[in-house]
CSV table of C-alpha atoms in Angstrom, one decimal:
chain,number,residue,atom,x,y,z
S,1,UNK,CA,-16.4,17.5,14.6
S,2,UNK,CA,-13.4,15.1,14.1
S,3,UNK,CA,-13.2,12.1,16.3
S,4,UNK,CA,-10.2,9.9,17.1
S,5,UNK,CA,-11.2,6.7,19.0
S,6,UNK,CA,-8.7,5.4,21.5
S,7,UNK,CA,-8.4,2.0,23.0
S,8,UNK,CA,-6.8,1.6,26.4
S,9,UNK,CA,-3.6,0.5,24.6
S,10,UNK,CA,-3.7,3.7,22.5
S,11,UNK,CA,-4.0,5.9,25.6
S,12,UNK,CA,-1.0,4.2,27.1
S,13,UNK,CA,0.9,4.9,23.9
S,14,UNK,CA,0.4,8.7,23.7
S,15,UNK,CA,3.7,10.4,22.9
S,16,UNK,CA,5.0,13.8,21.9
S,17,UNK,CA,7.4,15.0,19.2
S,18,UNK,CA,8.2,18.1,17.2
S,19,UNK,CA,9.3,18.4,13.6
S,20,UNK,CA,11.0,21.0,11.5
S,21,UNK,CA,9.2,19.5,8.5
S,22,UNK,CA,5.9,20.2,10.1
S,23,UNK,CA,6.9,23.7,10.8
S,24,UNK,CA,8.1,24.2,7.2
S,25,UNK,CA,4.8,22.9,5.8
S,26,UNK,CA,2.5,24.8,8.1
S,27,UNK,CA,4.5,28.1,7.7
S,28,UNK,CA,3.5,28.1,4.0
S,29,UNK,CA,-0.1,28.3,5.1
S,30,UNK,CA,0.8,31.1,7.6
S,31,UNK,CA,2.3,33.0,4.6
S,32,UNK,CA,-1.2,32.9,3.0
S,33,UNK,CA,-3.3,33.5,6.1
S,34,UNK,CA,-1.4,35.5,8.7
S,35,UNK,CA,-1.2,39.3,8.8
S,36,UNK,CA,1.5,41.7,9.9
S,37,UNK,CA,-0.5,42.3,13.1
S,38,UNK,CA,-0.8,38.6,14.0
S,39,UNK,CA,1.4,36.7,16.4
S,40,UNK,CA,3.7,35.8,13.4
S,41,UNK,CA,3.9,39.4,12.3
S,42,UNK,CA,7.7,39.8,12.9
S,43,UNK,CA,8.4,36.6,11.0
S,44,UNK,CA,6.1,37.6,8.1
S,45,UNK,CA,7.8,41.0,7.8
S,46,UNK,CA,11.1,39.3,7.5
S,47,UNK,CA,10.1,36.5,5.1
S,48,UNK,CA,7.5,38.0,2.8
S,49,UNK,CA,10.0,40.3,1.0
S,50,UNK,CA,12.0,37.1,0.2
S,51,UNK,CA,8.8,35.7,-1.3
S,52,UNK,CA,7.6,38.8,-3.0
S,53,UNK,CA,8.2,37.2,-6.4
S,54,UNK,CA,7.2,33.6,-5.9
S,55,UNK,CA,9.6,31.1,-7.6
S,56,UNK,CA,8.6,27.7,-8.8
S,57,UNK,CA,9.3,26.1,-5.4
S,58,UNK,CA,6.9,28.4,-3.5
S,59,UNK,CA,4.3,28.1,-6.2
S,60,UNK,CA,4.5,24.3,-5.9
S,61,UNK,CA,4.3,24.4,-2.1
S,62,UNK,CA,1.3,26.8,-2.2
S,63,UNK,CA,-0.5,24.3,-4.6
S,64,UNK,CA,0.2,21.5,-2.0
S,65,UNK,CA,-0.7,23.6,1.0
S,66,UNK,CA,-3.8,25.7,0.3
S,67,UNK,CA,-4.9,28.5,2.8
S,68,UNK,CA,-7.7,26.3,4.2
S,69,UNK,CA,-8.8,22.6,4.2
S,70,UNK,CA,-6.9,19.5,3.4
S,71,UNK,CA,-3.1,19.2,3.3
S,72,UNK,CA,-1.7,15.8,2.0
S,73,UNK,CA,-0.6,13.9,5.1
S,74,UNK,CA,2.5,12.4,3.5
S,75,UNK,CA,4.3,15.8,3.5
S,76,UNK,CA,3.9,15.9,7.3
S,77,UNK,CA,5.4,12.4,8.3
S,78,UNK,CA,5.1,11.3,12.0
S,79,UNK,CA,8.5,11.9,13.7
S,80,UNK,CA,9.8,8.6,15.1
S,81,UNK,CA,11.4,10.3,18.1
S,82,UNK,CA,10.7,13.3,20.2
S,83,UNK,CA,13.1,15.4,18.2
S,84,UNK,CA,14.2,14.8,14.7
S,85,UNK,CA,16.3,16.7,12.1
S,86,UNK,CA,14.9,18.4,9.0
S,87,UNK,CA,16.9,16.0,6.9
S,88,UNK,CA,15.4,12.9,8.4
S,89,UNK,CA,11.9,14.3,8.0
S,90,UNK,CA,12.6,15.1,4.4
S,91,UNK,CA,13.9,11.6,3.9
S,92,UNK,CA,10.6,10.2,5.3
S,93,UNK,CA,8.7,12.3,2.8
S,94,UNK,CA,10.9,11.1,-0.1
S,95,UNK,CA,10.2,7.5,1.0
S,96,UNK,CA,6.4,7.8,0.6
S,97,UNK,CA,4.9,4.9,-1.4
S,98,UNK,CA,3.9,6.2,-4.8
S,99,UNK,CA,0.3,4.9,-4.5
S,100,UNK,CA,-0.1,7.0,-1.4
S,101,UNK,CA,1.2,10.1,-3.2
S,102,UNK,CA,-1.3,9.6,-5.9
S,103,UNK,CA,-4.2,9.0,-3.6
S,104,UNK,CA,-3.5,12.0,-1.4
S,105,UNK,CA,-2.8,14.4,-4.3
S,106,UNK,CA,-5.9,13.2,-6.0
S,107,UNK,CA,-7.9,14.0,-2.9
S,108,UNK,CA,-6.3,17.4,-2.7
S,109,UNK,CA,-7.1,18.2,-6.3
S,110,UNK,CA,-10.7,17.1,-5.8
S,111,UNK,CA,-11.1,19.5,-2.8
S,112,UNK,CA,-8.8,22.3,-3.9
S,113,UNK,CA,-8.1,22.1,-7.7
S,114,UNK,CA,-4.8,23.5,-8.9
S,115,UNK,CA,-3.2,23.3,-12.4
S,116,UNK,CA,0.1,22.0,-11.0
S,117,UNK,CA,-1.5,18.9,-9.4
S,118,UNK,CA,-2.4,16.7,-12.4
S,119,UNK,CA,1.2,16.6,-13.5
S,120,UNK,CA,2.3,15.6,-10.0
S,121,UNK,CA,-0.4,12.9,-9.9
S,122,UNK,CA,0.7,11.5,-13.3
S,123,UNK,CA,4.3,11.0,-12.1
S,124,UNK,CA,4.6,10.4,-8.4
S,125,UNK,CA,8.3,9.6,-8.5
S,126,UNK,CA,9.1,12.9,-10.1
S,127,UNK,CA,6.5,14.6,-7.8
S,128,UNK,CA,8.4,13.4,-4.7
S,129,UNK,CA,11.7,14.8,-6.1
S,130,UNK,CA,10.1,18.2,-6.8
S,131,UNK,CA,8.3,18.4,-3.5
S,132,UNK,CA,11.4,17.5,-1.4
S,133,UNK,CA,13.5,19.9,-3.4
S,134,UNK,CA,11.0,22.7,-2.9
S,135,UNK,CA,10.7,22.0,0.8
S,136,UNK,CA,14.5,21.9,1.2
S,137,UNK,CA,15.0,25.2,-0.5
S,138,UNK,CA,12.1,26.9,1.4
S,139,UNK,CA,13.4,25.6,4.7
S,140,UNK,CA,16.8,27.1,4.3
S,141,UNK,CA,15.3,30.4,3.3
S,142,UNK,CA,12.4,30.9,5.6
S,143,UNK,CA,12.6,28.6,8.7
S,144,UNK,CA,16.2,27.5,9.4
S,145,UNK,CA,17.5,31.0,10.4
S,146,UNK,CA,14.9,31.0,13.3
S,147,UNK,CA,14.9,27.2,14.0
S,148,UNK,CA,17.0,27.3,17.1
S,149,UNK,CA,14.7,29.7,18.9
S,150,UNK,CA,11.6,27.8,17.7
S,151,UNK,CA,13.1,24.6,18.9
S,152,UNK,CA,13.6,26.1,22.4
S,153,UNK,CA,9.9,27.0,22.6
S,154,UNK,CA,8.9,23.6,21.4
S,155,UNK,CA,11.1,21.9,24.0
S,156,UNK,CA,9.7,24.1,26.7
S,157,UNK,CA,6.2,23.1,25.7
S,158,UNK,CA,7.0,19.4,25.7
S,159,UNK,CA,8.5,19.6,29.2
S,160,UNK,CA,5.3,21.3,30.5
S,161,UNK,CA,3.0,18.7,28.8
S,162,UNK,CA,5.0,15.8,30.0
S,163,UNK,CA,4.8,17.2,33.6
S,164,UNK,CA,1.0,17.6,33.2
S,165,UNK,CA,0.7,14.0,32.0
S,166,UNK,CA,2.9,12.7,34.9
S,167,UNK,CA,1.1,14.7,37.6
S,168,UNK,CA,-2.5,14.7,36.4
S,169,UNK,CA,-2.9,11.9,33.9
S,170,UNK,CA,-4.5,12.0,30.4
S,171,UNK,CA,-7.5,14.1,31.5
S,172,UNK,CA,-5.3,16.9,32.8
S,173,UNK,CA,-3.2,16.8,29.7
S,174,UNK,CA,-6.1,17.4,27.4
S,175,UNK,CA,-7.8,19.9,29.6
S,176,UNK,CA,-5.6,22.7,28.5
S,177,UNK,CA,-4.0,21.3,25.3
S,178,UNK,CA,-6.2,23.4,23.0
S,179,UNK,CA,-9.7,24.9,23.3
S,180,UNK,CA,-11.0,22.8,20.4
S,181,UNK,CA,-9.7,19.5,21.7
S,182,UNK,CA,-11.7,17.4,24.2
S,183,UNK,CA,-10.9,14.0,25.8
S,184,UNK,CA,-14.0,11.9,26.7
S,185,UNK,CA,-12.5,8.7,28.0
S,186,UNK,CA,-12.5,6.5,24.8
S,187,UNK,CA,-12.0,9.2,22.1
S,188,UNK,CA,-10.6,12.6,21.3
S,189,UNK,CA,-13.0,15.1,19.8
S,190,UNK,CA,-11.7,18.1,17.8
S,191,UNK,CA,-14.0,20.9,16.7
S,192,UNK,CA,-13.1,21.8,13.1
S,193,UNK,CA,-15.2,23.3,10.3
S,194,UNK,CA,-14.6,20.2,8.2
S,195,UNK,CA,-14.5,16.4,8.6
S,196,UNK,CA,-11.6,14.0,7.9
S,197,UNK,CA,-12.0,11.0,5.7
S,198,UNK,CA,-10.7,7.7,6.8
S,199,UNK,CA,-10.0,6.0,10.1
S,200,UNK,CA,-6.6,5.4,11.7
S,201,UNK,CA,-5.3,1.8,12.1
S,202,UNK,CA,-5.8,0.5,15.6
S,203,UNK,CA,-2.9,0.2,18.1
S,204,UNK,CA,-0.8,3.0,16.8
S,205,UNK,CA,-1.3,5.2,19.9
S,206,UNK,CA,-1.6,9.0,19.5
S,207,UNK,CA,1.1,11.5,18.5
S,208,UNK,CA,0.9,15.1,19.9
S,209,UNK,CA,3.0,17.7,18.0
S,210,UNK,CA,3.4,21.3,19.2
S,211,UNK,CA,3.8,23.4,16.1
S,212,UNK,CA,4.5,27.1,15.9
S,213,UNK,CA,2.8,27.8,12.6
S,214,UNK,CA,-0.4,25.8,13.3
S,215,UNK,CA,-1.6,28.7,15.4
S,216,UNK,CA,-4.4,29.4,16.1
S,217,UNK,CA,-5.9,26.0,15.2
S,218,UNK,CA,-5.3,22.4,16.2
S,219,UNK,CA,-4.8,20.2,13.1
S,220,UNK,CA,-5.5,16.4,13.1
S,221,UNK,CA,-4.2,13.6,11.0
S,222,UNK,CA,-6.6,10.6,11.1
S,223,UNK,CA,-6.4,8.6,7.9
S,224,UNK,CA,-4.6,5.3,7.7
S,225,UNK,CA,-1.8,4.4,7.3
S,226,UNK,CA,-0.6,7.5,9.1
S,227,UNK,CA,-0.2,7.6,12.9
S,228,UNK,CA,-3.1,9.5,14.5
S,229,UNK,CA,-1.8,12.9,15.2
S,230,UNK,CA,-2.9,16.2,16.7
S,231,UNK,CA,-0.8,19.4,16.2
S,232,UNK,CA,-1.4,22.3,18.5
S,233,UNK,CA,0.2,25.8,19.1
S,234,UNK,CA,2.8,25.6,21.9
S,235,UNK,CA,2.5,27.6,25.1
S,236,UNK,CA,4.3,31.0,25.2
S,237,UNK,CA,4.0,31.5,21.4
S,238,UNK,CA,3.6,35.2,21.9
S,239,UNK,CA,7.2,35.4,23.1
S,240,UNK,CA,8.7,33.7,20.1
S,241,UNK,CA,9.3,36.7,17.9
S,242,UNK,CA,10.1,39.2,20.5
S,243,UNK,CA,13.3,41.0,19.9
S,244,UNK,CA,15.9,41.0,22.6
S,245,UNK,CA,16.4,44.3,24.4
S,246,UNK,CA,19.8,45.8,24.7
S,247,UNK,CA,20.9,45.6,28.4
S,248,UNK,CA,24.6,46.4,27.8
S,249,UNK,CA,24.2,49.8,29.5
S,250,UNK,CA,21.6,48.8,32.0
S,251,UNK,CA,21.9,48.7,35.8
S,252,UNK,CA,21.9,44.9,35.5
S,253,UNK,CA,25.0,45.1,33.3
S,254,UNK,CA,26.7,47.3,35.9
S,255,UNK,CA,25.9,44.8,38.6
S,256,UNK,CA,26.7,41.5,36.9
S,257,UNK,CA,28.6,42.5,33.8
S,258,UNK,CA,27.5,42.9,30.2
S,259,UNK,CA,27.9,39.2,29.2
S,260,UNK,CA,25.9,37.9,32.1
S,261,UNK,CA,23.3,40.6,31.7
S,262,UNK,CA,22.9,39.5,28.0
S,263,UNK,CA,22.6,35.9,29.1
S,264,UNK,CA,19.8,36.8,31.5
S,265,UNK,CA,18.1,38.9,28.8
S,266,UNK,CA,18.2,36.1,26.2
S,267,UNK,CA,16.7,33.4,28.3
S,268,UNK,CA,13.0,34.3,27.6
S,269,UNK,CA,13.0,30.7,26.3
S,270,UNK,CA,15.1,27.8,27.5
S,271,UNK,CA,18.3,27.5,25.6
S,272,UNK,CA,21.3,25.2,25.5
S,273,UNK,CA,24.9,26.4,25.9
S,274,UNK,CA,25.4,25.9,22.1
S,275,UNK,CA,22.3,28.0,21.3
S,276,UNK,CA,23.3,30.8,23.7
S,277,UNK,CA,26.8,30.8,22.4
S,278,UNK,CA,25.5,31.2,18.9
S,279,UNK,CA,23.2,34.0,19.9
S,280,UNK,CA,25.8,36.0,21.9
S,281,UNK,CA,28.9,35.3,19.9
S,282,UNK,CA,30.7,33.9,23.0
S,283,UNK,CA,32.7,30.7,23.1
S,284,UNK,CA,30.9,27.7,24.8
S,285,UNK,CA,33.6,27.3,27.5
S,286,UNK,CA,33.4,31.0,28.4
S,287,UNK,CA,29.6,30.9,28.5
S,288,UNK,CA,29.6,27.8,30.7
S,289,UNK,CA,31.6,29.7,33.3
S,290,UNK,CA,29.1,32.6,33.3
S,291,UNK,CA,26.1,30.2,33.5
S,292,UNK,CA,27.6,28.4,36.5
S,293,UNK,CA,28.0,31.7,38.3
S,294,UNK,CA,24.4,32.8,37.4
S,295,UNK,CA,23.0,29.4,38.4
S,296,UNK,CA,24.9,29.4,41.8
S,297,UNK,CA,23.4,32.9,42.4
S,298,UNK,CA,19.9,31.6,41.7
S,299,UNK,CA,19.4,33.8,38.6
S,300,UNK,CA,19.2,31.0,36.1
S,301,UNK,CA,18.3,27.3,36.4
S,302,UNK,CA,19.0,24.3,34.2
S,303,UNK,CA,17.3,21.0,33.3
S,304,UNK,CA,18.4,18.1,31.1
S,305,UNK,CA,16.5,17.4,27.9
S,306,UNK,CA,18.0,14.3,26.3
S,307,UNK,CA,21.6,15.0,25.7
S,308,UNK,CA,21.2,18.7,26.0
S,309,UNK,CA,21.1,20.9,29.1
S,310,UNK,CA,18.7,23.8,28.8
S,311,UNK,CA,19.0,27.0,30.8
S,312,UNK,CA,16.2,29.3,31.8
S,313,UNK,CA,15.7,32.4,33.8
S,314,UNK,CA,14.4,32.0,37.3
S,315,UNK,CA,11.9,34.3,39.1
S,316,UNK,CA,14.8,36.1,40.6
S,317,UNK,CA,16.3,36.6,37.1
S,318,UNK,CA,13.0,38.0,35.9
S,319,UNK,CA,12.9,40.5,38.8
S,320,UNK,CA,16.5,41.6,38.2
S,321,UNK,CA,15.8,42.1,34.5
S,322,UNK,CA,12.5,44.0,35.1
S,323,UNK,CA,14.2,46.2,37.7
S,324,UNK,CA,17.0,47.2,35.3
S,325,UNK,CA,14.5,48.5,32.6
S,326,UNK,CA,13.6,52.1,32.3
S,327,UNK,CA,10.7,53.0,34.6
S,328,UNK,CA,8.2,53.4,31.7
S,329,UNK,CA,9.1,50.1,30.1
S,330,UNK,CA,9.1,48.3,33.4
S,331,UNK,CA,5.7,49.6,34.2
S,332,UNK,CA,4.3,48.7,30.8
S,333,UNK,CA,5.6,45.1,31.1
S,334,UNK,CA,4.7,44.5,34.7
């Protein structure tokens, strides 16, 4: 059992964020632990051929991120805002104090020895250069091509969690965050098969990070000087890697047109105009016209998320899409 004690001030400072660096780091563990039949199967089938002959970067990352147990906390820095770029997260890793690099890599080597780790421990400045370069190369190869879709899922989860917090308070928020996480009034308890060394500094609040590749576990960060953090799998993860069905010849396309049918089909997850335009190969101004018509008809809805406007399919849109499928498929997915 892992315990994070919370003062009244800490509870009032609970916040959410998501991070492309966290996804990059935890996906390395998914490469080691997940199977083709798991929720990440479609991603694995795409990425594993690229990693069939591990290069120096991947070998280094696998030394840092073993299949189980401890991961150095400095390679998963706390995002300062709800949404940050990969580049800013990587810069935070690069700025890690050298003594912290040595301490955490030494702990890792004690728990999970690896021949690459002593060299990193001996030269923390060079270690940071190698680690950030490896993360950058791996990100562009394995995560960035799917980041837009992953980001949409994470945004959807944050909108749901914030609504839970606003409507039911902290107890309701933690009631369905993750089966292993419990809130008892003055502390968070996380059931894990290991303990975490170290206590967080008081007064930092608590950071909750939905993370695609942490599935199926919830992973805590508790040791000072890091912000107390819990990562958890986002809602709707099973939809993430579903391929989009072709609706260009469907009854829905005959009714509303191919472009609007494709829009409805793609909105399994909330998407911005920019994201949709990228997915469909349609200009943003043209797409905005179609979205306005679909929204006026009650087929899609929109909500603001920071500077972006996210579009999602309504229940009417779901019914229209289901009704346009072949009878067998519609029955199977009903």
